[in-house]
XYZ file of C-alpha atoms in Angstrom:
122
model
C 10.410 13.290 -1.071
C 8.731 15.555 -2.610
C 9.930 14.909 -5.682
C 8.955 11.243 -5.358
C 5.129 11.967 -4.174
C 5.248 14.430 -7.471
C 5.892 11.832 -9.545
C 4.003 9.361 -7.759
C 1.185 11.745 -8.332
C 1.626 12.133 -11.968
C 2.160 8.117 -12.299
C -1.611 7.918 -10.543
C -3.212 10.728 -12.692
C -2.055 8.864 -16.219
C -3.698 5.600 -15.231
C -7.140 5.173 -16.394
C -9.692 7.207 -14.407
C -11.385 3.375 -12.925
C -8.030 1.901 -11.236
C -6.736 5.452 -9.666
C -8.731 5.092 -6.272
C -7.530 1.748 -5.439
C -3.901 1.939 -6.988
C -2.394 2.888 -3.919
C -4.751 3.007 -0.401
C -4.865 6.676 1.177
C -5.254 6.955 4.732
C -9.096 7.864 4.578
C -9.821 4.811 2.792
C -7.344 2.694 5.522
C -9.820 4.134 8.181
C -12.916 2.750 5.872
C -11.550 -0.565 5.383
C -10.900 -0.578 9.288
C -14.501 0.119 9.726
C -15.859 -2.432 7.564
C -13.667 -4.964 8.838
C -14.570 -4.379 12.111
C -18.198 -3.026 12.465
C -19.721 -4.075 8.730
C -20.139 -0.269 7.650
C -20.044 0.424 4.009
C -21.688 -0.517 0.705
C -22.379 -3.847 -0.414
C -19.445 -3.883 -3.290
C -17.103 -2.044 -1.193
C -17.858 -4.369 2.287
C -17.318 -7.366 -0.430
C -13.902 -6.155 -1.842
C -12.295 -5.163 1.576
C -13.623 -8.924 2.869
C -12.017 -10.655 0.019
C -8.628 -8.691 -0.007
C -7.997 -7.620 3.880
C -8.094 -8.364 7.586
C -8.020 -7.032 10.947
C -5.184 -7.376 12.810
C -5.563 -5.716 16.653
C -1.640 -5.306 17.291
C -1.846 -4.012 21.090
C -4.552 -1.441 20.910
C -3.691 -0.448 17.234
C -5.939 -2.122 14.260
C -3.937 -2.636 11.262
C -5.155 -4.023 8.096
C -3.252 -6.749 6.677
C -3.696 -9.010 3.525
C -6.065 -11.787 3.286
C -3.542 -14.212 1.647
C -1.401 -17.235 2.290
C 1.317 -14.807 4.068
C -0.028 -11.912 5.382
C 1.740 -8.791 4.971
C 0.373 -5.032 6.588
C -0.964 -2.724 4.062
C 1.131 0.248 3.138
C -0.912 3.626 3.001
C -0.009 6.201 0.381
C 1.544 8.727 2.781
C 4.079 6.106 4.110
C 4.871 4.694 0.772
C 8.289 7.193 0.335
C 9.424 5.845 4.142
C 8.638 1.737 3.561
C 10.484 2.198 0.262
C 13.637 3.905 2.052
C 13.571 1.841 4.605
C 14.027 -1.639 2.431
C 16.674 -0.009 0.050
C 18.601 0.945 2.886
C 17.682 -2.861 4.549
C 18.945 -4.531 1.405
C 22.213 -2.391 1.291
C 21.062 -0.052 -1.540
C 21.832 -2.333 -4.091
C 19.106 -1.399 -6.155
C 15.629 -1.433 -7.918
C 15.235 -5.235 -8.008
C 16.357 -6.095 -4.476
C 14.639 -3.417 -3.410
C 11.561 -4.559 -4.949
C 12.051 -8.015 -3.434
C 12.434 -6.433 -0.318
C 8.685 -4.517 -0.361
C 7.003 -7.293 -1.761
C 8.130 -10.004 0.923
C 7.471 -6.914 3.868
C 4.296 -5.231 2.569
C 1.507 -5.445 0.372
C -0.379 -2.919 -1.788
C 2.751 -1.260 -3.296
C 2.968 -1.635 -6.852
C 5.986 -2.297 -8.953
C 5.727 0.826 -10.651
C 5.699 3.194 -7.392
C 9.217 1.015 -6.725
C 11.013 1.958 -10.030
C 9.609 6.058 -9.784
C 12.908 6.478 -7.336
C 15.385 5.583 -10.536
C 13.363 7.712 -12.507
C 14.815 10.905 -10.960
């Protein structure tokens, strides 16, 4: 897991600076997205981006962020990416990158393809 996050951080640092912050959503930004959707908090530009892309779903006592498209899927934060990738890889029976990617994109939102191919580069 440490190797995965080391490679992931290196990949994020290799991106153009303006794309790094939103390449993967970290826990802090996830909480800010919840504040925008629940309370209308934040700058106008950030609120517009959040309201265009996300939806707040209350599951029991939890507020969960889903994508705001035809098929809503939960947003995965940076800190949970490895667990979700492992879960999808196991679910498809260890059948490789492409089947794992198909499972990831059908179940979750905001995990780029580049993140799925990182484990195959170890």
